Structure formats: C-alpha cells, structure tokens
Amino acid sequence: MSSSDPMPIEVLVVAIPETAGSALYGMIDILWRQEHSGKVWCVPNRRKSYSTCG
Amino acid sequence: MRAEPQKKLFNVRVIGFSREPFRCENGIPVIPDVSLTEDPTANILILPELWLGPDEVFKGRYPEIMEWIRRQYRQGAMIYAACTGVIMLAETGLLDGREATSHWGYQDLFRKQYPKVHYCPEPNLVFADPAGRIVTAGGTTSWHDLAIHIISRHANPGEALRIAKVYLLKLHGEGQLPYASLVRNDPHADSVVRSCQEWLREHFMKTDAISHVVALAKIPERTLKRRFKTATGLSLIEYLQNIRVEHAKALLEHTETPVDEISVAAGYEDASFFRRLFKRSTGLTPSQYRRMFQPLMST
C-alpha cells in the first residue's frame, strides 16, 4: 500500500459459541482474499499489473 | 489459492466475548482477535449464521454483546447479518419496526419470538432502512450475496465482479422462494386445526377440499378460519395451496410428467391458474423449477 491509499475499513465479525464457524471464516476468507486475489485475476487475463485489473 | 497482496480495503477481525479461544457448536475452533471488554469500534459489523434450530430460543442470551452492537450502531457502524445471524440482530431490538430477512425456515420463529420485525421470506438481501445501514441476508449461502454486496458497496462494483469471478460466487437473484418448503411442521396446541391439517395433507387433490374440511371440523366456518390462521399463520386456502404446490414440486423434481397433468394431480383442473399460483408461490414457472432442481436428483 502507498501512503496515499485510504485507511482500510475496520470490520468486526461477531463470534459467539452458537456461530457457524464455516460461515464465519467463509466471510473472513472472501474479505481477506479480496486483498490477495489480484494475481488469480491478472494472470489468466494477461494483465501486467494489478493496477490495470478490475 | 494464494497470490501476492494488492490494496487492502478491509481490516477484518473477529470479536468474541473474550480473547479466549473457543469452539463453535459445529466444532470449528475460533480465536477472537479482540474482546468485548476492549470495546473496539468498527465501520462494519458482520453477524454470521448461527447454529440454532428453528424451534430454539435465543432471547435473553449475551445481553452485553447486544448492548455493544446497539452502541456500535448509534456510533455510526453499518451492520450486515446473514441467515440466522439475523436472529442475533433481532435480539438487539434494532430490527423492531423494520424489514428483514433470514433463512426461509425461520419465518415462524420470527413471527413468534420477534413479532415487531417485518419479516420478508422471499428476497435474499433486505435493507432495513433507507440509508442501508442495516442489511440482512437470507439462508445459508446467501452470505455470498452479502459479501458481494459489501465489496461492491465499500470498494466498487468492478471489484465485486472480479471477486465473484475469481471465487465463483453468484448472486441468488432468484431469491429464497424456489428453495422454501411451503408446508412446515410448526407445532401448536389447537387439536381441531391439527386434524384439519392432517386431513388436507391426505386429501388435498379433492377439488372441494375446503368444504370437506369445514364439515369435518364441526365448528362454524368463520371460527375455524380464525383459529386456523392463529395456529398456523396461514389461511385455510393458503395452507391447501401450499400443500398442492409442494406436491407439484415433488412431481417436477422426480418425474417427466407434463405440467398440465401435474396440475390435475395437484388438484387444479385449470392449468393456467395452477401455473400462475406456482409462479407466485415459488418465484419460478414449473418448467424453470424443473430445470433448476431435477438435475440434483440425477447427480
């Protein structure tokens, strides 16, 4: 991240013993992977940099 | 799948009652990043699905967490709840007088335990307020829809589209109606109504089923209709129609019987009326329903 990037949005996922763990970590996985999915998108789409993605 | 990081949009943490690790009811271990006693603030709160049966009572559990959620909302947080996580949100009172959805199977729980919530069983995403500060999602995998919505809203639609393609997520645009069981076994104490329900389940194909069941009940028709609605949440005719549509759904799932014949088997001689009723009840035409669910029977 560069210094000009906005601060990330603070997300709290509420977990109690009744929480379905799969749904809890599924949601976390998608929101967390959002940060890491660039290569998965760029490589098959033959993009040179993440900044050209999306 | 792993890849190099790009711009970080979300800082996602798990909040628990304490930082002490625990196991969810389905056995999955959870290690909270932050505890309630630290009183953290967030831009977004997410309440995921709970492992809670439709006949269970959540009322009165975790009052400190409910107060913390209410305080976060007052301080400006947006709240997203999925499936039975909406029960937790209802427990905070923040849904009182507002529209919400949840898993279709919990309609009766909301009717009985959270009657102030305007429960919408059909859509997959419901905005509780015009500003969309509270958004609820329907059953189980509808958290996919919620994740796409969150990314689209707080990043941009292009990012949501990219994530949906990378992770094979799809919006359940058809809503929850195609999946919902229209005839639910909701226990109640009215023995006259129960006997009527049993009779209708056996004889739904009779064209004059309603007059038969009124005669069977041996109480005034108006009284029966009032008691039936009180006990089941449905009118007599709605209950009968639901049984008939469920029978038609089973025939569409398991057989190649033409739709006109299914209409007759379900108790409707007028096939065009049946098609309209089926569409209204399930959100799909009979043919669309067959295309959606019959392949599941052959996998």
Short mmCIF file of C-alpha atoms in Angstrom, two decimals:
data_model
loop_
_atom_site.label_atom_id
_atom_site.label_comp_id
_atom_site.label_asym_id
_atom_site.label_seq_id
_atom_site.Cartn_x
_atom_site.Cartn_y
_atom_site.Cartn_z
CA MET A 1 0.00 0.00 0.00
CA SER A 2 1.25 3.51 -0.72
CA SER A 3 0.91 6.35 1.79
CA SER A 4 -1.87 7.88 -0.34
CA ASP A 5 -4.04 4.81 -0.02
CA PRO A 6 -7.06 5.32 2.25
CA MET A 7 -7.13 3.55 5.59
CA PRO A 8 -8.74 0.14 5.37
CA ILE A 9 -12.31 -0.19 6.57
CA GLU A 10 -12.46 -1.68 10.06
CA VAL A 11 -14.63 -4.80 10.04
CA LEU A 12 -15.53 -6.76 13.16
CA VAL A 13 -17.13 -10.16 12.75
CA VAL A 14 -19.06 -11.14 15.88
CA ALA A 15 -18.37 -14.68 17.09
CA ILE A 16 -20.25 -16.46 19.87
CA PRO A 17 -20.34 -20.18 20.64
CA GLU A 18 -23.53 -20.55 18.56
CA THR A 19 -21.82 -19.07 15.47
CA ALA A 20 -21.47 -21.38 12.47
CA GLY A 21 -17.70 -21.47 12.06
CA SER A 22 -17.87 -22.20 8.34
CA ALA A 23 -19.92 -19.07 7.67
CA LEU A 24 -17.69 -17.01 9.99
CA TYR A 25 -14.47 -17.99 8.26
CA GLY A 26 -16.09 -18.07 4.80
CA MET A 27 -16.92 -14.39 5.08
CA ILE A 28 -13.50 -13.57 6.52
CA ASP A 29 -11.88 -15.58 3.75
CA ILE A 30 -13.60 -13.63 0.97
CA LEU A 31 -12.98 -10.20 2.51
CA TRP A 32 -9.39 -11.10 3.33
CA ARG A 33 -8.76 -12.71 -0.05
CA GLN A 34 -10.04 -9.57 -1.73
CA GLU A 35 -6.59 -8.23 -0.90
CA HIS A 36 -4.85 -11.29 -2.26
CA SER A 37 -6.86 -12.19 -5.33
CA GLY A 38 -5.12 -9.89 -7.79
CA LYS A 39 -2.78 -12.47 -9.25
CA VAL A 40 -5.55 -15.02 -9.66
CA TRP A 41 -7.36 -12.46 -11.79
CA CYS A 42 -4.41 -10.89 -13.61
CA VAL A 43 -2.51 -13.96 -14.69
CA PRO A 44 -5.31 -15.69 -16.62
CA ASN A 45 -6.37 -12.33 -18.01
CA ARG A 46 -2.80 -11.50 -19.13
CA ARG A 47 -2.70 -8.18 -17.27
CA LYS A 48 0.77 -6.79 -16.45
CA SER A 49 -0.03 -5.16 -13.12
CA TYR A 50 -2.74 -5.24 -10.52
CA SER A 51 -3.43 -1.55 -11.10
CA THR A 52 -4.90 -2.44 -14.51
CA CYS A 53 -7.20 -5.04 -13.04
CA GLY A 54 -10.85 -4.73 -12.21
CA MET B 1 -5.30 -20.31 -3.76
CA ARG B 2 -2.59 -17.85 -2.80
CA ALA B 3 -1.45 -14.69 -4.51
CA GLU B 4 0.54 -11.53 -3.90
CA PRO B 5 -1.27 -8.81 -1.95
CA GLN B 6 -2.80 -5.74 -3.56
CA LYS B 7 -4.55 -2.78 -1.98
CA LYS B 8 -6.06 -3.67 1.38
CA LEU B 9 -9.66 -2.48 1.61
CA PHE B 10 -10.80 -4.26 4.74
CA ASN B 11 -9.14 -4.87 8.08
CA VAL B 12 -11.16 -7.87 9.25
CA ARG B 13 -11.04 -9.06 12.86
CA VAL B 14 -13.07 -11.48 14.93
CA ILE B 15 -14.60 -10.15 18.14
CA GLY B 16 -15.55 -12.55 20.93
CA PHE B 17 -16.79 -12.21 24.47
CA SER B 18 -13.14 -12.58 25.46
CA ARG B 19 -9.93 -13.39 23.61
CA GLU B 20 -10.11 -16.92 24.99
CA PRO B 21 -10.26 -19.45 22.12
CA PHE B 22 -13.46 -21.49 21.94
CA ARG B 23 -15.20 -23.98 19.70
CA CYS B 24 -18.35 -23.15 17.77
CA GLU B 25 -21.26 -25.54 18.19
CA ASN B 26 -20.30 -27.22 14.92
CA GLY B 27 -16.83 -27.87 16.38
CA ILE B 28 -14.79 -25.30 14.48
CA PRO B 29 -12.26 -23.54 16.74
CA VAL B 30 -12.41 -19.75 16.93
CA ILE B 31 -9.63 -17.48 18.17
CA PRO B 32 -11.00 -13.97 18.69
CA ASP B 33 -8.67 -11.10 17.72
CA VAL B 34 -10.34 -8.72 20.11
CA SER B 35 -12.68 -8.97 23.08
CA LEU B 36 -15.86 -7.21 24.03
CA THR B 37 -14.22 -5.78 27.16
CA GLU B 38 -11.75 -3.88 24.93
CA ASP B 39 -14.81 -2.11 23.47
CA PRO B 40 -13.40 -1.78 19.94
CA THR B 41 -15.15 0.33 17.32
CA ALA B 42 -15.71 -0.62 13.70
CA ASN B 43 -17.05 0.79 10.46
CA ILE B 44 -18.76 -2.51 9.73
CA LEU B 45 -20.17 -5.24 11.96
CA ILE B 46 -20.91 -8.64 10.50
CA LEU B 47 -23.17 -11.15 12.26
CA PRO B 48 -22.70 -14.54 10.57
CA GLU B 49 -25.06 -17.52 10.62
CA LEU B 50 -25.77 -19.15 13.98
CA TRP B 51 -26.02 -22.87 14.65
CA LEU B 52 -29.52 -22.54 16.04
CA GLY B 53 -32.62 -24.59 15.32
CA PRO B 54 -35.91 -23.01 14.23
CA ASP B 55 -37.50 -24.28 17.45
CA GLU B 56 -34.84 -22.84 19.77
CA VAL B 57 -34.97 -19.63 21.76
CA PHE B 58 -32.14 -17.10 21.55
CA LYS B 59 -33.94 -14.48 23.60
CA GLY B 60 -32.00 -13.27 26.66
CA ARG B 61 -28.60 -14.58 25.60
CA TYR B 62 -25.49 -12.33 25.68
CA PRO B 63 -27.06 -9.03 26.84
CA GLU B 64 -23.60 -7.38 26.96
CA ILE B 65 -22.98 -8.22 23.30
CA MET B 66 -26.44 -6.91 22.34
CA GLU B 67 -25.73 -3.62 24.14
CA TRP B 68 -22.34 -3.35 22.42
CA ILE B 69 -23.96 -3.90 18.98
CA ARG B 70 -26.58 -1.22 19.73
CA ARG B 71 -23.82 1.18 20.79
CA GLN B 72 -21.82 0.50 17.62
CA TYR B 73 -24.91 1.27 15.57
CA ARG B 74 -25.50 4.53 17.45
CA GLN B 75 -21.88 5.47 16.78
CA GLY B 76 -22.35 5.03 13.04
CA ALA B 77 -21.37 1.44 12.26
CA MET B 78 -23.10 -0.39 9.43
CA ILE B 79 -24.43 -3.83 10.30
CA TYR B 80 -24.63 -6.81 7.99
CA ALA B 81 -26.30 -10.01 9.24
CA ALA B 82 -26.64 -13.29 7.37
CA CYS B 83 -29.06 -16.17 7.75
CA THR B 84 -29.71 -16.95 11.43
CA GLY B 85 -27.26 -14.21 12.42
CA VAL B 86 -30.31 -12.01 11.84
CA ILE B 87 -31.81 -13.56 14.99
CA MET B 88 -28.96 -12.02 16.98
CA LEU B 89 -29.65 -8.68 15.32
CA ALA B 90 -33.37 -9.00 16.11
CA GLU B 91 -32.42 -9.65 19.74
CA THR B 92 -30.76 -6.20 19.88
CA GLY B 93 -34.11 -4.59 19.02
CA LEU B 94 -32.53 -2.74 16.09
CA LEU B 95 -34.89 -4.50 13.67
CA ASP B 96 -38.08 -3.55 15.51
CA GLY B 97 -40.48 -1.96 13.05
CA ARG B 98 -38.08 -2.62 10.17
CA GLU B 99 -37.94 -5.09 7.29
CA ALA B 100 -35.53 -8.01 7.45
CA THR B 101 -34.97 -11.43 6.02
CA SER B 102 -33.31 -14.60 7.29
CA HIS B 103 -33.32 -18.26 6.32
CA TRP B 104 -36.79 -19.14 4.97
CA GLY B 105 -37.18 -21.88 7.59
CA TYR B 106 -37.16 -19.35 10.46
CA GLN B 107 -40.28 -17.48 9.43
CA ASP B 108 -42.29 -18.96 12.30
CA LEU B 109 -39.52 -18.21 14.83
CA PHE B 110 -39.61 -14.54 13.85
CA ARG B 111 -43.41 -14.49 13.90
CA LYS B 112 -43.49 -15.87 17.44
CA GLN B 113 -40.32 -14.51 19.08
CA TYR B 114 -39.70 -11.24 17.22
CA PRO B 115 -43.16 -10.11 16.04
CA LYS B 116 -42.03 -6.47 15.72
CA VAL B 117 -39.68 -7.42 12.87
CA HIS B 118 -41.28 -7.14 9.42
CA TYR B 119 -40.02 -10.48 8.19
CA CYS B 120 -39.64 -10.89 4.40
CA PRO B 121 -39.05 -14.54 3.47
CA GLU B 122 -38.70 -14.01 -0.29
CA PRO B 123 -35.68 -11.79 -1.05
CA ASN B 124 -32.08 -12.70 -0.44
CA LEU B 125 -30.98 -9.22 0.67
CA VAL B 126 -33.15 -6.72 2.55
CA PHE B 127 -32.30 -3.13 3.51
CA ALA B 128 -33.80 -2.36 6.92
CA ASP B 129 -33.60 1.38 6.47
CA PRO B 130 -33.47 3.80 3.51
CA ALA B 131 -29.78 4.51 4.10
CA GLY B 132 -28.99 0.81 4.14
CA ARG B 133 -27.09 0.95 7.43
CA ILE B 134 -28.56 -2.44 8.32
CA VAL B 135 -28.66 -5.15 5.67
CA THR B 136 -29.90 -8.68 6.25
CA ALA B 137 -29.37 -11.72 4.05
CA GLY B 138 -31.36 -14.93 3.63
CA GLY B 139 -30.47 -18.58 4.11
CA THR B 140 -27.07 -20.22 4.49
CA THR B 141 -25.05 -19.47 1.32
CA SER B 142 -26.69 -16.07 0.98
CA TRP B 143 -23.62 -14.76 2.80
CA HIS B 144 -22.08 -14.97 -0.69
CA ASP B 145 -24.60 -12.34 -1.80
CA LEU B 146 -23.78 -10.31 1.29
CA ALA B 147 -20.02 -10.49 0.66
CA ILE B 148 -20.51 -9.36 -2.96
CA HIS B 149 -22.75 -6.54 -1.73
CA ILE B 150 -20.22 -5.40 0.90
CA ILE B 151 -17.35 -5.35 -1.60
CA SER B 152 -19.47 -3.63 -4.25
CA ARG B 153 -20.62 -1.00 -1.79
CA HIS B 154 -17.43 -0.28 0.10
CA ALA B 155 -14.95 -0.85 -2.75
CA ASN B 156 -16.70 -0.65 -6.11
CA PRO B 157 -18.91 -2.85 -8.34
CA GLY B 158 -15.95 -3.74 -10.57
CA GLU B 159 -14.07 -5.16 -7.61
CA ALA B 160 -17.16 -7.13 -6.57
CA LEU B 161 -17.46 -8.53 -10.09
CA ARG B 162 -13.79 -9.52 -10.10
CA ILE B 163 -14.06 -11.23 -6.71
CA ALA B 164 -17.26 -13.01 -7.78
CA LYS B 165 -15.48 -14.37 -10.85
CA VAL B 166 -12.30 -15.38 -9.03
CA TYR B 167 -14.18 -17.22 -6.28
CA LEU B 168 -17.14 -18.44 -8.34
CA LEU B 169 -19.62 -16.52 -6.22
CA LYS B 170 -23.06 -15.77 -7.59
CA LEU B 171 -25.94 -13.62 -6.53
CA HIS B 172 -29.02 -15.68 -5.76
CA GLY B 173 -31.16 -13.42 -7.91
CA GLU B 174 -33.99 -15.91 -7.76
CA GLY B 175 -34.39 -15.13 -4.04
CA GLN B 176 -35.38 -17.72 -1.46
CA LEU B 177 -38.82 -18.72 -2.73
CA PRO B 178 -37.64 -21.56 -5.02
CA TYR B 179 -35.87 -23.19 -2.07
CA ALA B 180 -38.51 -22.66 0.59
CA SER B 181 -40.64 -25.51 1.84
CA LEU B 182 -44.19 -24.19 1.80
CA VAL B 183 -45.52 -26.74 4.26
CA ARG B 184 -43.73 -26.59 7.58
CA ASN B 185 -44.39 -28.70 10.63
CA ASP B 186 -44.98 -25.90 13.10
CA PRO B 187 -46.31 -27.37 16.37
CA HIS B 188 -49.34 -25.77 18.00
CA ALA B 189 -51.94 -26.74 20.60
CA ASP B 190 -55.16 -26.48 18.56
CA SER B 191 -56.29 -30.09 18.06
CA VAL B 192 -59.17 -29.16 15.72
CA VAL B 193 -56.79 -27.30 13.42
CA ARG B 194 -54.29 -30.18 13.61
CA SER B 195 -56.91 -32.68 12.49
CA CYS B 196 -57.86 -30.38 9.61
CA GLN B 197 -54.21 -30.13 8.59
CA GLU B 198 -53.85 -33.91 8.66
CA TRP B 199 -56.98 -34.37 6.55
CA LEU B 200 -55.84 -31.80 3.99
CA ARG B 201 -52.42 -33.45 3.70
CA GLU B 202 -54.18 -36.71 2.77
CA HIS B 203 -56.96 -35.32 0.55
CA PHE B 204 -55.52 -32.12 -0.98
CA MET B 205 -56.31 -33.31 -4.52
CA LYS B 206 -60.08 -33.15 -3.91
CA THR B 207 -61.48 -30.12 -5.73
CA ASP B 208 -63.90 -29.38 -2.86
CA ALA B 209 -61.33 -29.98 -0.10
CA ILE B 210 -62.15 -26.78 1.81
CA SER B 211 -65.86 -27.55 2.21
CA HIS B 212 -64.97 -31.09 3.28
CA VAL B 213 -62.59 -29.89 5.97
CA VAL B 214 -65.09 -27.29 7.24
CA ALA B 215 -67.66 -30.08 7.67
CA LEU B 216 -65.06 -32.24 9.40
CA ALA B 217 -64.19 -29.55 11.96
CA LYS B 218 -67.78 -29.34 13.27
CA ILE B 219 -67.34 -25.72 14.31
CA PRO B 220 -68.60 -22.61 12.50
CA GLU B 221 -66.62 -21.89 9.31
CA ARG B 222 -65.67 -18.39 10.43
CA THR B 223 -64.37 -19.74 13.76
CA LEU B 224 -62.36 -22.44 12.04
CA LYS B 225 -60.78 -19.93 9.66
CA ARG B 226 -59.83 -17.62 12.53
CA ARG B 227 -58.37 -20.45 14.62
CA PHE B 228 -56.52 -21.88 11.62
CA LYS B 229 -54.86 -18.53 10.91
CA THR B 230 -53.93 -18.07 14.57
CA ALA B 231 -52.42 -21.56 14.87
CA THR B 232 -50.56 -21.76 11.55
CA GLY B 233 -50.09 -18.18 10.38
CA LEU B 234 -51.84 -19.14 7.15
CA SER B 235 -55.42 -19.05 5.94
CA LEU B 236 -57.10 -22.39 5.14
CA ILE B 237 -56.88 -21.75 1.41
CA GLU B 238 -53.22 -20.69 1.63
CA TYR B 239 -52.41 -23.89 3.52
CA LEU B 240 -54.20 -26.03 0.93
CA GLN B 241 -52.50 -24.22 -1.94
CA ASN B 242 -49.11 -24.72 -0.29
CA ILE B 243 -49.70 -28.49 0.06
CA ARG B 244 -50.74 -28.69 -3.60
CA VAL B 245 -47.73 -26.71 -4.81
CA GLU B 246 -45.39 -28.86 -2.71
CA HIS B 247 -46.89 -31.98 -4.33
CA ALA B 248 -46.38 -30.42 -7.76
CA LYS B 249 -42.77 -29.56 -6.86
CA ALA B 250 -42.08 -33.19 -5.94
CA LEU B 251 -43.52 -34.40 -9.27
CA LEU B 252 -41.42 -31.84 -11.17
CA GLU B 253 -38.29 -32.94 -9.32
CA HIS B 254 -38.80 -36.68 -9.74
CA THR B 255 -40.78 -37.25 -12.95
CA GLU B 256 -41.12 -36.18 -16.57
CA THR B 257 -44.89 -35.81 -16.17
CA PRO B 258 -46.21 -32.92 -18.33
CA VAL B 259 -47.10 -29.77 -16.39
CA ASP B 260 -50.78 -29.97 -17.38
CA GLU B 261 -51.02 -33.46 -15.84
CA ILE B 262 -49.18 -32.29 -12.72
CA SER B 263 -51.74 -29.51 -12.41
CA VAL B 264 -54.58 -32.06 -12.31
CA ALA B 265 -52.66 -34.31 -9.90
CA ALA B 266 -52.25 -31.35 -7.55
CA GLY B 267 -55.98 -30.64 -7.58
CA TYR B 268 -56.21 -27.93 -10.26
CA GLU B 269 -58.19 -28.63 -13.42
CA ASP B 270 -57.35 -25.15 -14.69
CA ALA B 271 -53.68 -25.49 -15.70
CA SER B 272 -53.23 -21.76 -16.38
CA PHE B 273 -54.43 -20.98 -12.82
CA PHE B 274 -52.01 -23.61 -11.50
CA ARG B 275 -49.11 -22.07 -13.45
CA ARG B 276 -49.87 -18.60 -12.05
CA LEU B 277 -50.18 -19.97 -8.50
CA PHE B 278 -46.93 -21.95 -8.87
CA LYS B 279 -45.06 -18.88 -10.10
CA ARG B 280 -46.43 -16.76 -7.24
CA SER B 281 -45.51 -19.42 -4.66
CA THR B 282 -42.04 -20.35 -5.88
CA GLY B 283 -40.92 -17.39 -7.96
CA LEU B 284 -40.41 -19.74 -10.92
CA THR B 285 -42.54 -21.27 -13.65
CA PRO B 286 -42.99 -25.05 -13.35
CA SER B 287 -40.54 -25.56 -16.23
CA GLN B 288 -37.93 -23.28 -14.66
CA TYR B 289 -38.36 -25.11 -11.35
CA ARG B 290 -37.85 -28.48 -13.07
CA ARG B 291 -34.70 -27.22 -14.84
CA MET B 292 -33.32 -25.90 -11.54
CA PHE B 293 -33.93 -28.88 -9.28
CA GLN B 294 -34.35 -32.04 -11.37
CA PRO B 295 -30.61 -32.27 -12.18
CA LEU B 296 -29.92 -32.51 -8.43
CA MET B 297 -31.88 -35.76 -8.37
CA SER B 298 -29.66 -37.32 -11.04
CA THR B 299 -26.24 -36.35 -9.67
#
